[in-house]
Amino acid sequence: MKPLAWMAWTWPTGAFFIFIAVCLITMFVWEMVKPGGDPRVGVLGLDTTRGDRLFISLLGSAYIHVAWLGLTDLPLWWGSVVCGFFALAVFRWV
Amino acid sequence: MITKTVNQKAWFLVLPVLLIVALNAVIPLMTVVNYSVQDTFSPGVFFFEGTKWYKEVLSSPRFHGALGRQFLYTAIILAIEIPLGVLVALAMPRKGPWVSACLVLMALPLLIPWNVVGAMWNIFALPDIGLLGYGLNWLGFDYNYTQQPVSAWMTVILMDVWHWTSLVVLLAYAGLSSIPDAYYQAAKIDGASAFAVFRYIQLPKMKRVLIIALLLRFMDSFMVYTEPFVLTGGGPGNSTTFLSIDLVKAAIGEFNLGIAAAMSILYFLMTLLVCWVFYTAMMRGEES
């Protein structure tokens, strides 16, 4: 039996978790190079740090994907593109 | 103002916790994500299905039914337990020999394991031999939780209220105990009514613990499994089949690992969103 075969890895799920890991590492490096400083108040009226904005982006993206699957028959990649714009908006204005 | 974090070494102190969380939460969660995009017929044999299970679950009347019942159950539980817990805490003595007795009495239901509570209420509510069931029928109420959905719901809710209101009471009592006497003395001098004291002194001071109570009760009631399963087994019919019961039925009863994993991920997302909302509310309350 291959190592970690019980986890039933696939390329898409592996790529997904690598993406999450890359996001976290990027945030870490960004913070080391250029600290984000104190939380700021955005359009939602919430105090958010960069980490908070990443969390909101990831959680919001998960919901966008779920809504995409549940409400449309369009390719999921289009939903991922929408999520990309959503994340940019969150980092810019939230 | 931009401030630079001076010492990053403290992050290494959280490494042990990170490892434990990775082992007991992140790795199982990754596995569930992997299962949610595959089908399996025997151990170690998987077939990639993409987002098929998610689409199936999202359009499934069975999932919608279980989710609707879950939200209704949680809403009823919170609507009863939070105000009742605050009322009981307000009625409890703050000083004197009865304080310890009341606190012990309140803590007792919390010490009983979930499956024991389910078994207790199963017998207690039986219409032919249980004290509650027999008593209600003797009083003229048509009560049979094994056959009537309304009776089953009433029993499941009553059981949860009996088991968990104490937690809200203890938290609210802790909040009330932390209010200095000077506040009450000032209110007395101003001639404030009992309601005004509650509205402007006690409630604001209890706000933080009440948010914690709300979060804990939401999480527990949203994930409830053992008590209703032991009491009703999800019946009669599917009337008390909540999300977790449906999930276990799909995973273990029917061995539909893909569907169960997709349901788990959706369940997890809902829990995560609510936790974040409560956490944000709590932090804002703390700042204000």
Tab-separated table of C-alpha atoms in Angstrom:
chain	number	residue	atom	x	y	z
A	1	MET	CA	0.000	0.000	0.000
A	2	LYS	CA	1.345	3.404	-0.927
A	3	PRO	CA	2.109	5.869	1.866
A	4	LEU	CA	-0.917	8.049	2.676
A	5	ALA	CA	-3.104	5.880	0.407
A	6	TRP	CA	-5.737	5.875	3.170
A	7	MET	CA	-6.126	9.625	2.625
A	8	ALA	CA	-7.168	8.900	-0.980
A	9	TRP	CA	-5.301	11.842	-2.493
A	10	THR	CA	-6.210	13.139	-5.950
A	11	TRP	CA	-4.391	15.759	-8.035
A	12	PRO	CA	-7.181	18.365	-7.792
A	13	THR	CA	-7.466	18.074	-3.994
A	14	GLY	CA	-3.673	18.048	-3.673
A	15	ALA	CA	-3.472	21.208	-5.790
A	16	PHE	CA	-6.190	22.788	-3.654
A	17	PHE	CA	-4.303	22.214	-0.406
A	18	ILE	CA	-1.008	23.295	-1.991
A	19	PHE	CA	-2.765	26.536	-2.976
A	20	ILE	CA	-3.928	27.057	0.628
A	21	ALA	CA	-0.384	26.364	1.894
A	22	VAL	CA	1.091	28.785	-0.659
A	23	CYS	CA	-1.394	31.461	0.484
A	24	LEU	CA	-0.330	31.011	4.116
A	25	ILE	CA	3.401	31.035	3.264
A	26	THR	CA	2.930	34.127	1.075
A	27	MET	CA	1.143	35.899	3.911
A	28	PHE	CA	3.948	34.950	6.299
A	29	VAL	CA	6.656	36.228	3.942
A	30	TRP	CA	4.649	39.399	3.164
A	31	GLU	CA	4.277	40.099	6.881
A	32	MET	CA	8.008	39.594	7.475
A	33	VAL	CA	9.013	41.813	4.551
A	34	LYS	CA	6.368	44.498	5.009
A	35	PRO	CA	4.365	44.310	8.266
A	36	GLY	CA	0.650	44.986	7.857
A	37	GLY	CA	0.462	46.822	11.157
A	38	ASP	CA	-2.657	47.475	13.213
A	39	PRO	CA	-6.091	46.306	12.074
A	40	ARG	CA	-7.987	48.714	9.823
A	41	VAL	CA	-11.704	49.406	9.552
A	42	GLY	CA	-13.091	48.602	6.112
A	43	VAL	CA	-16.429	48.867	4.354
A	44	LEU	CA	-18.002	46.205	6.564
A	45	GLY	CA	-17.106	48.212	9.659
A	46	LEU	CA	-14.906	45.390	10.937
A	47	ASP	CA	-11.386	45.671	12.306
A	48	THR	CA	-9.385	43.398	10.025
A	49	THR	CA	-5.744	42.440	9.695
A	50	ARG	CA	-4.295	40.841	6.566
A	51	GLY	CA	-4.866	37.403	8.098
A	52	ASP	CA	-8.538	38.245	8.729
A	53	ARG	CA	-8.904	39.376	5.134
A	54	LEU	CA	-7.382	36.110	3.885
A	55	PHE	CA	-9.792	34.148	6.085
A	56	ILE	CA	-12.774	36.160	4.807
A	57	SER	CA	-11.576	35.653	1.220
A	58	LEU	CA	-11.190	31.871	1.643
A	59	LEU	CA	-14.483	31.413	3.493
A	60	GLY	CA	-16.332	33.653	1.037
A	61	SER	CA	-14.771	31.769	-1.868
A	62	ALA	CA	-15.948	28.458	-0.427
A	63	TYR	CA	-19.497	29.821	-0.270
A	64	ILE	CA	-19.264	31.244	-3.799
A	65	HIS	CA	-18.192	27.818	-5.075
A	66	VAL	CA	-21.000	26.084	-3.181
A	67	ALA	CA	-23.545	28.576	-4.542
A	68	TRP	CA	-22.087	28.121	-8.037
A	69	LEU	CA	-22.538	24.352	-7.815
A	70	GLY	CA	-26.012	24.593	-6.315
A	71	LEU	CA	-27.484	27.364	-8.462
A	72	THR	CA	-25.842	27.167	-11.887
A	73	ASP	CA	-24.720	24.598	-14.452
A	74	LEU	CA	-21.830	26.802	-15.620
A	75	PRO	CA	-18.234	25.503	-15.331
A	76	LEU	CA	-16.818	25.783	-11.838
A	77	TRP	CA	-13.722	27.576	-13.161
A	78	TRP	CA	-15.860	30.638	-13.800
A	79	GLY	CA	-16.808	30.584	-10.146
A	80	SER	CA	-13.117	30.407	-9.251
A	81	VAL	CA	-12.500	33.536	-11.357
A	82	VAL	CA	-15.305	35.311	-9.484
A	83	CYS	CA	-13.622	34.223	-6.239
A	84	GLY	CA	-10.355	35.775	-7.419
A	85	PHE	CA	-12.087	39.141	-7.899
A	86	PHE	CA	-13.870	38.691	-4.583
A	87	ALA	CA	-10.535	38.146	-2.806
A	88	LEU	CA	-9.039	41.225	-4.466
A	89	ALA	CA	-12.052	43.290	-3.350
A	90	VAL	CA	-11.754	41.962	0.205
A	91	PHE	CA	-8.044	42.812	0.404
A	92	ARG	CA	-8.674	46.261	-1.049
A	93	TRP	CA	-11.803	47.420	0.766
A	94	VAL	CA	-12.669	45.178	3.745
B	1	MET	CA	-0.236	53.736	12.507
B	2	ILE	CA	2.070	50.956	11.354
B	3	THR	CA	3.750	49.035	14.148
B	4	LYS	CA	6.362	46.347	13.606
B	5	THR	CA	6.158	43.176	15.644
B	6	VAL	CA	9.371	43.122	17.691
B	7	ASN	CA	9.738	39.476	18.695
B	8	GLN	CA	8.627	36.675	16.383
B	9	LYS	CA	10.090	33.900	18.547
B	10	ALA	CA	6.831	33.512	20.433
B	11	TRP	CA	5.369	31.852	17.357
B	12	PHE	CA	7.532	28.796	18.040
B	13	LEU	CA	5.709	28.334	21.347
B	14	VAL	CA	2.490	27.588	19.484
B	15	LEU	CA	4.140	24.840	17.436
B	16	PRO	CA	3.074	21.958	19.765
B	17	VAL	CA	-0.547	23.099	19.538
B	18	LEU	CA	-0.200	23.418	15.786
B	19	LEU	CA	1.051	19.827	15.576
B	20	ILE	CA	-1.801	18.499	17.711
B	21	VAL	CA	-4.368	20.424	15.665
B	22	ALA	CA	-2.762	19.138	12.471
B	23	LEU	CA	-3.039	15.541	13.643
B	24	ASN	CA	-6.563	15.634	15.037
B	25	ALA	CA	-8.232	18.191	12.777
B	26	VAL	CA	-6.388	19.219	9.619
B	27	ILE	CA	-5.371	15.746	8.380
B	28	PRO	CA	-8.849	14.232	8.928
B	29	LEU	CA	-10.376	17.302	7.247
B	30	MET	CA	-8.052	16.869	4.255
B	31	THR	CA	-9.113	13.218	4.037
B	32	VAL	CA	-12.784	14.200	4.083
B	33	VAL	CA	-12.148	16.685	1.256
B	34	ASN	CA	-10.458	13.868	-0.714
B	35	TYR	CA	-13.371	11.499	-0.104
B	36	SER	CA	-15.885	14.163	-1.134
B	37	VAL	CA	-14.673	14.115	-4.750
B	38	GLN	CA	-14.464	10.335	-5.092
B	39	ASP	CA	-16.589	7.204	-5.024
B	40	THR	CA	-15.543	3.969	-3.377
B	41	PHE	CA	-16.809	0.414	-3.374
B	42	SER	CA	-14.139	-1.269	-1.283
B	43	PRO	CA	-11.272	-0.161	0.984
B	44	GLY	CA	-8.487	1.555	-0.932
B	45	VAL	CA	-10.364	1.611	-4.266
B	46	PHE	CA	-11.457	5.103	-5.255
B	47	PHE	CA	-12.916	6.631	-8.440
B	48	PHE	CA	-12.683	10.353	-9.106
B	49	GLU	CA	-16.126	11.963	-9.434
B	50	GLY	CA	-15.297	15.685	-9.264
B	51	THR	CA	-18.070	17.827	-7.826
B	52	LYS	CA	-20.836	15.276	-8.435
B	53	TRP	CA	-21.555	14.588	-4.740
B	54	TYR	CA	-21.736	18.281	-3.911
B	55	LYS	CA	-24.293	18.841	-6.685
B	56	GLU	CA	-26.247	15.818	-5.546
B	57	VAL	CA	-26.274	16.909	-1.914
B	58	LEU	CA	-27.147	20.519	-2.717
B	59	SER	CA	-30.180	19.434	-4.759
B	60	SER	CA	-31.244	16.630	-2.405
B	61	PRO	CA	-34.636	17.060	-0.653
B	62	ARG	CA	-33.332	14.741	2.067
B	63	PHE	CA	-30.421	17.111	2.832
B	64	HIS	CA	-32.712	20.154	2.678
B	65	GLY	CA	-35.101	18.448	5.108
B	66	ALA	CA	-32.361	17.545	7.580
B	67	LEU	CA	-30.844	21.034	7.320
B	68	GLY	CA	-34.229	22.702	7.865
B	69	ARG	CA	-34.930	20.541	10.912
B	70	GLN	CA	-31.444	21.286	12.216
B	71	PHE	CA	-31.877	25.069	11.971
B	72	LEU	CA	-35.370	24.884	13.495
B	73	TYR	CA	-34.101	22.755	16.368
B	74	THR	CA	-31.164	25.100	17.039
B	75	ALA	CA	-33.386	28.204	16.852
B	76	ILE	CA	-35.890	26.728	19.335
B	77	ILE	CA	-33.112	25.593	21.676
B	78	LEU	CA	-31.469	29.039	21.707
B	79	ALA	CA	-34.809	30.855	22.048
B	80	ILE	CA	-35.628	28.817	25.153
B	81	GLU	CA	-32.286	28.188	26.845
B	82	ILE	CA	-30.694	31.659	26.707
B	83	PRO	CA	-33.601	33.645	28.274
B	84	LEU	CA	-34.400	30.805	30.700
B	85	GLY	CA	-30.759	30.554	31.753
B	86	VAL	CA	-30.581	34.302	32.392
B	87	LEU	CA	-33.838	34.218	34.381
B	88	VAL	CA	-32.642	31.349	36.571
B	89	ALA	CA	-29.270	33.066	37.103
B	90	LEU	CA	-31.062	36.262	38.162
B	91	ALA	CA	-33.198	34.275	40.612
B	92	MET	CA	-30.235	32.513	42.211
B	93	PRO	CA	-28.870	33.861	45.516
B	94	ARG	CA	-25.587	35.830	45.329
B	95	LYS	CA	-24.573	35.343	48.944
B	96	GLY	CA	-25.248	32.899	51.760
B	97	PRO	CA	-25.298	29.141	52.270
B	98	TRP	CA	-27.645	28.424	49.344
B	99	VAL	CA	-25.154	29.593	46.726
B	100	SER	CA	-23.121	26.357	46.796
B	101	ALA	CA	-26.244	24.198	46.841
B	102	CYS	CA	-27.681	26.023	43.809
B	103	LEU	CA	-24.403	25.812	41.886
B	104	VAL	CA	-24.035	22.072	42.530
B	105	LEU	CA	-27.663	21.493	41.556
B	106	MET	CA	-27.128	23.442	38.342
B	107	ALA	CA	-23.942	21.570	37.496
B	108	LEU	CA	-25.482	18.094	37.947
B	109	PRO	CA	-27.140	17.726	34.503
B	110	LEU	CA	-23.907	18.827	32.823
B	111	LEU	CA	-22.044	15.907	34.399
B	112	ILE	CA	-24.268	13.265	32.806
B	113	PRO	CA	-22.989	11.810	29.502
B	114	TRP	CA	-25.071	12.402	26.371
B	115	ASN	CA	-25.965	8.764	25.785
B	116	VAL	CA	-27.085	8.359	29.413
B	117	VAL	CA	-29.304	11.448	29.074
B	118	GLY	CA	-30.852	9.949	25.915
B	119	ALA	CA	-31.447	6.593	27.623
B	120	MET	CA	-32.903	8.288	30.730
B	121	TRP	CA	-35.365	10.339	28.707
B	122	ASN	CA	-36.167	7.359	26.521
B	123	ILE	CA	-37.511	5.533	29.571
B	124	PHE	CA	-38.840	8.659	31.326
B	125	ALA	CA	-40.995	9.619	28.325
B	126	LEU	CA	-42.343	6.182	27.375
B	127	PRO	CA	-46.146	6.516	27.198
B	128	ASP	CA	-46.934	3.248	28.980
B	129	ILE	CA	-44.333	3.042	31.766
B	130	GLY	CA	-42.386	6.352	31.818
B	131	LEU	CA	-43.248	8.927	34.455
B	132	LEU	CA	-43.541	11.791	31.943
B	133	GLY	CA	-45.317	9.840	29.196
B	134	TYR	CA	-47.694	8.039	31.514
B	135	GLY	CA	-48.380	11.223	33.495
B	136	LEU	CA	-49.211	13.268	30.385
B	137	ASN	CA	-51.560	10.585	29.071
B	138	TRP	CA	-53.150	10.284	32.502
B	139	LEU	CA	-53.778	14.042	32.426
B	140	GLY	CA	-55.580	13.625	29.102
B	141	PHE	CA	-52.834	14.664	26.653
B	142	ASP	CA	-52.415	12.440	23.618
B	143	TYR	CA	-48.660	11.907	23.962
B	144	ASN	CA	-46.546	9.215	22.345
B	145	TYR	CA	-43.065	10.257	21.223
B	146	THR	CA	-42.466	6.970	19.422
B	147	GLN	CA	-45.337	7.577	16.991
B	148	GLN	CA	-46.143	11.308	16.918
B	149	PRO	CA	-43.631	13.772	15.389
B	150	VAL	CA	-44.857	16.673	17.563
B	151	SER	CA	-44.445	14.626	20.741
B	152	ALA	CA	-41.001	13.506	19.570
B	153	TRP	CA	-39.926	17.124	18.936
B	154	MET	CA	-41.280	18.259	22.310
B	155	THR	CA	-39.381	15.489	24.066
B	156	VAL	CA	-36.120	16.111	22.213
B	157	ILE	CA	-36.307	19.843	22.985
B	158	LEU	CA	-37.316	19.308	26.607
B	159	MET	CA	-34.409	16.894	27.030
B	160	ASP	CA	-31.914	19.401	25.639
B	161	VAL	CA	-33.339	22.217	27.774
B	162	TRP	CA	-33.058	20.010	30.849
B	163	HIS	CA	-29.492	19.020	30.000
B	164	TRP	CA	-27.966	22.297	28.840
B	165	THR	CA	-29.815	25.280	30.325
B	166	SER	CA	-27.536	24.875	33.358
B	167	LEU	CA	-24.560	25.847	31.238
B	168	VAL	CA	-26.199	29.164	30.348
B	169	VAL	CA	-27.183	29.632	34.007
B	170	LEU	CA	-23.629	29.114	35.226
B	171	LEU	CA	-22.153	31.452	32.616
B	172	ALA	CA	-24.784	34.140	33.251
B	173	TYR	CA	-24.286	33.732	37.006
B	174	ALA	CA	-20.535	34.221	36.582
B	175	GLY	CA	-21.266	37.416	34.630
B	176	LEU	CA	-23.641	38.657	37.329
B	177	SER	CA	-21.185	37.846	40.127
B	178	SER	CA	-18.541	40.019	38.498
B	179	ILE	CA	-20.667	43.193	38.837
B	180	PRO	CA	-19.380	45.328	41.727
B	181	ASP	CA	-21.884	46.329	44.441
B	182	ALA	CA	-21.174	49.996	43.706
B	183	TYR	CA	-23.228	49.712	40.503
B	184	TYR	CA	-26.276	48.486	42.427
B	185	GLN	CA	-25.798	51.147	45.101
B	186	ALA	CA	-25.666	53.883	42.440
B	187	ALA	CA	-28.816	52.466	40.816
B	188	LYS	CA	-30.570	52.432	44.215
B	189	ILE	CA	-29.634	56.070	44.848
B	190	ASP	CA	-31.027	56.978	41.425
B	191	GLY	CA	-34.234	55.090	42.214
B	192	ALA	CA	-33.830	52.740	39.232
B	193	SER	CA	-36.473	50.043	38.765
B	194	ALA	CA	-35.574	46.347	38.732
B	195	PHE	CA	-35.995	46.317	34.953
B	196	ALA	CA	-33.739	49.379	34.547
B	197	VAL	CA	-31.064	47.661	36.665
B	198	PHE	CA	-31.328	44.609	34.426
B	199	ARG	CA	-31.353	46.611	31.189
B	200	TYR	CA	-28.546	49.071	31.942
B	201	ILE	CA	-26.316	47.230	34.431
B	202	GLN	CA	-26.772	43.469	34.429
B	203	LEU	CA	-27.384	42.835	30.732
B	204	PRO	CA	-24.397	44.907	29.468
B	205	LYS	CA	-22.148	43.260	32.044
B	206	MET	CA	-23.370	39.801	30.994
B	207	LYS	CA	-23.022	40.545	27.288
B	208	ARG	CA	-19.685	38.817	26.814
B	209	VAL	CA	-20.555	35.642	28.688
B	210	LEU	CA	-23.910	35.526	26.930
B	211	ILE	CA	-22.188	35.635	23.541
B	212	ILE	CA	-19.995	32.735	24.697
B	213	ALA	CA	-23.104	30.899	25.927
B	214	LEU	CA	-24.833	31.577	22.615
B	215	LEU	CA	-21.826	30.278	20.682
B	216	LEU	CA	-21.455	27.150	22.822
B	217	ARG	CA	-25.152	26.339	22.710
B	218	PHE	CA	-25.310	27.011	18.980
B	219	MET	CA	-22.382	24.699	18.312
B	220	ASP	CA	-23.641	21.928	20.569
B	221	SER	CA	-27.221	22.049	19.330
B	222	PHE	CA	-26.134	22.351	15.696
B	223	MET	CA	-23.962	19.250	16.051
B	224	VAL	CA	-26.376	17.322	18.273
B	225	TYR	CA	-26.345	13.591	17.611
B	226	THR	CA	-26.273	11.213	20.557
B	227	GLU	CA	-29.238	12.438	22.614
B	228	PRO	CA	-31.896	12.480	19.858
B	229	PHE	CA	-30.432	9.338	18.288
B	230	VAL	CA	-30.718	7.376	21.539
B	231	LEU	CA	-34.167	8.833	22.264
B	232	THR	CA	-35.908	8.593	18.889
B	233	GLY	CA	-33.390	7.139	16.422
B	234	GLY	CA	-34.313	10.018	14.093
B	235	GLY	CA	-37.993	9.077	13.997
B	236	PRO	CA	-40.883	8.723	13.856
B	237	GLY	CA	-40.248	8.658	10.116
B	238	ASN	CA	-37.554	11.273	9.571
B	239	SER	CA	-39.126	13.865	11.858
B	240	THR	CA	-36.143	14.123	14.246
B	241	THR	CA	-33.418	13.214	11.750
B	242	PHE	CA	-31.066	16.130	12.171
B	243	LEU	CA	-28.045	16.852	10.004
B	244	SER	CA	-25.576	14.802	12.036
B	245	ILE	CA	-27.926	11.806	12.229
B	246	ASP	CA	-28.481	11.974	8.464
B	247	LEU	CA	-24.734	12.253	7.928
B	248	VAL	CA	-23.999	9.147	10.006
B	249	LYS	CA	-26.792	7.266	8.208
B	250	ALA	CA	-25.208	8.141	4.850
B	251	ALA	CA	-21.640	7.345	5.943
B	252	ILE	CA	-22.059	4.243	8.074
B	253	GLY	CA	-25.577	2.990	7.358
B	254	GLU	CA	-25.433	3.295	3.576
B	255	PHE	CA	-21.620	3.461	3.117
B	256	ASN	CA	-22.029	6.468	0.794
B	257	LEU	CA	-18.674	7.951	1.744
B	258	GLY	CA	-18.639	10.504	-1.095
B	259	ILE	CA	-22.051	11.948	-0.248
B	260	ALA	CA	-21.311	11.855	3.481
B	261	ALA	CA	-17.988	13.639	2.931
B	262	ALA	CA	-19.635	16.348	0.782
B	263	MET	CA	-22.290	16.798	3.482
B	264	SER	CA	-19.531	17.029	6.109
B	265	ILE	CA	-17.747	19.783	4.196
B	266	LEU	CA	-20.965	21.790	3.821
B	267	TYR	CA	-21.715	21.220	7.526
B	268	PHE	CA	-18.186	22.374	8.387
B	269	LEU	CA	-18.552	25.534	6.277
B	270	MET	CA	-21.796	26.457	8.038
B	271	THR	CA	-20.229	25.922	11.462
B	272	LEU	CA	-17.142	27.899	10.466
B	273	LEU	CA	-19.220	30.868	9.261
B	274	VAL	CA	-21.296	31.001	12.436
B	275	CYS	CA	-18.176	30.688	14.610
B	276	TRP	CA	-16.551	33.553	12.759
B	277	VAL	CA	-19.674	35.731	13.150
B	278	PHE	CA	-19.815	35.023	16.902
B	279	TYR	CA	-16.073	35.555	17.305
B	280	THR	CA	-16.253	38.877	15.462
B	281	ALA	CA	-19.248	39.954	17.581
B	282	MET	CA	-17.380	38.979	20.736
B	283	MET	CA	-14.258	40.885	19.767
B	284	ARG	CA	-16.269	43.977	18.857
B	285	GLY	CA	-18.096	43.767	22.183
B	286	GLU	CA	-14.777	43.543	23.988
B	287	GLU	CA	-13.401	46.597	22.181
B	288	SER	CA	-16.519	48.681	22.800
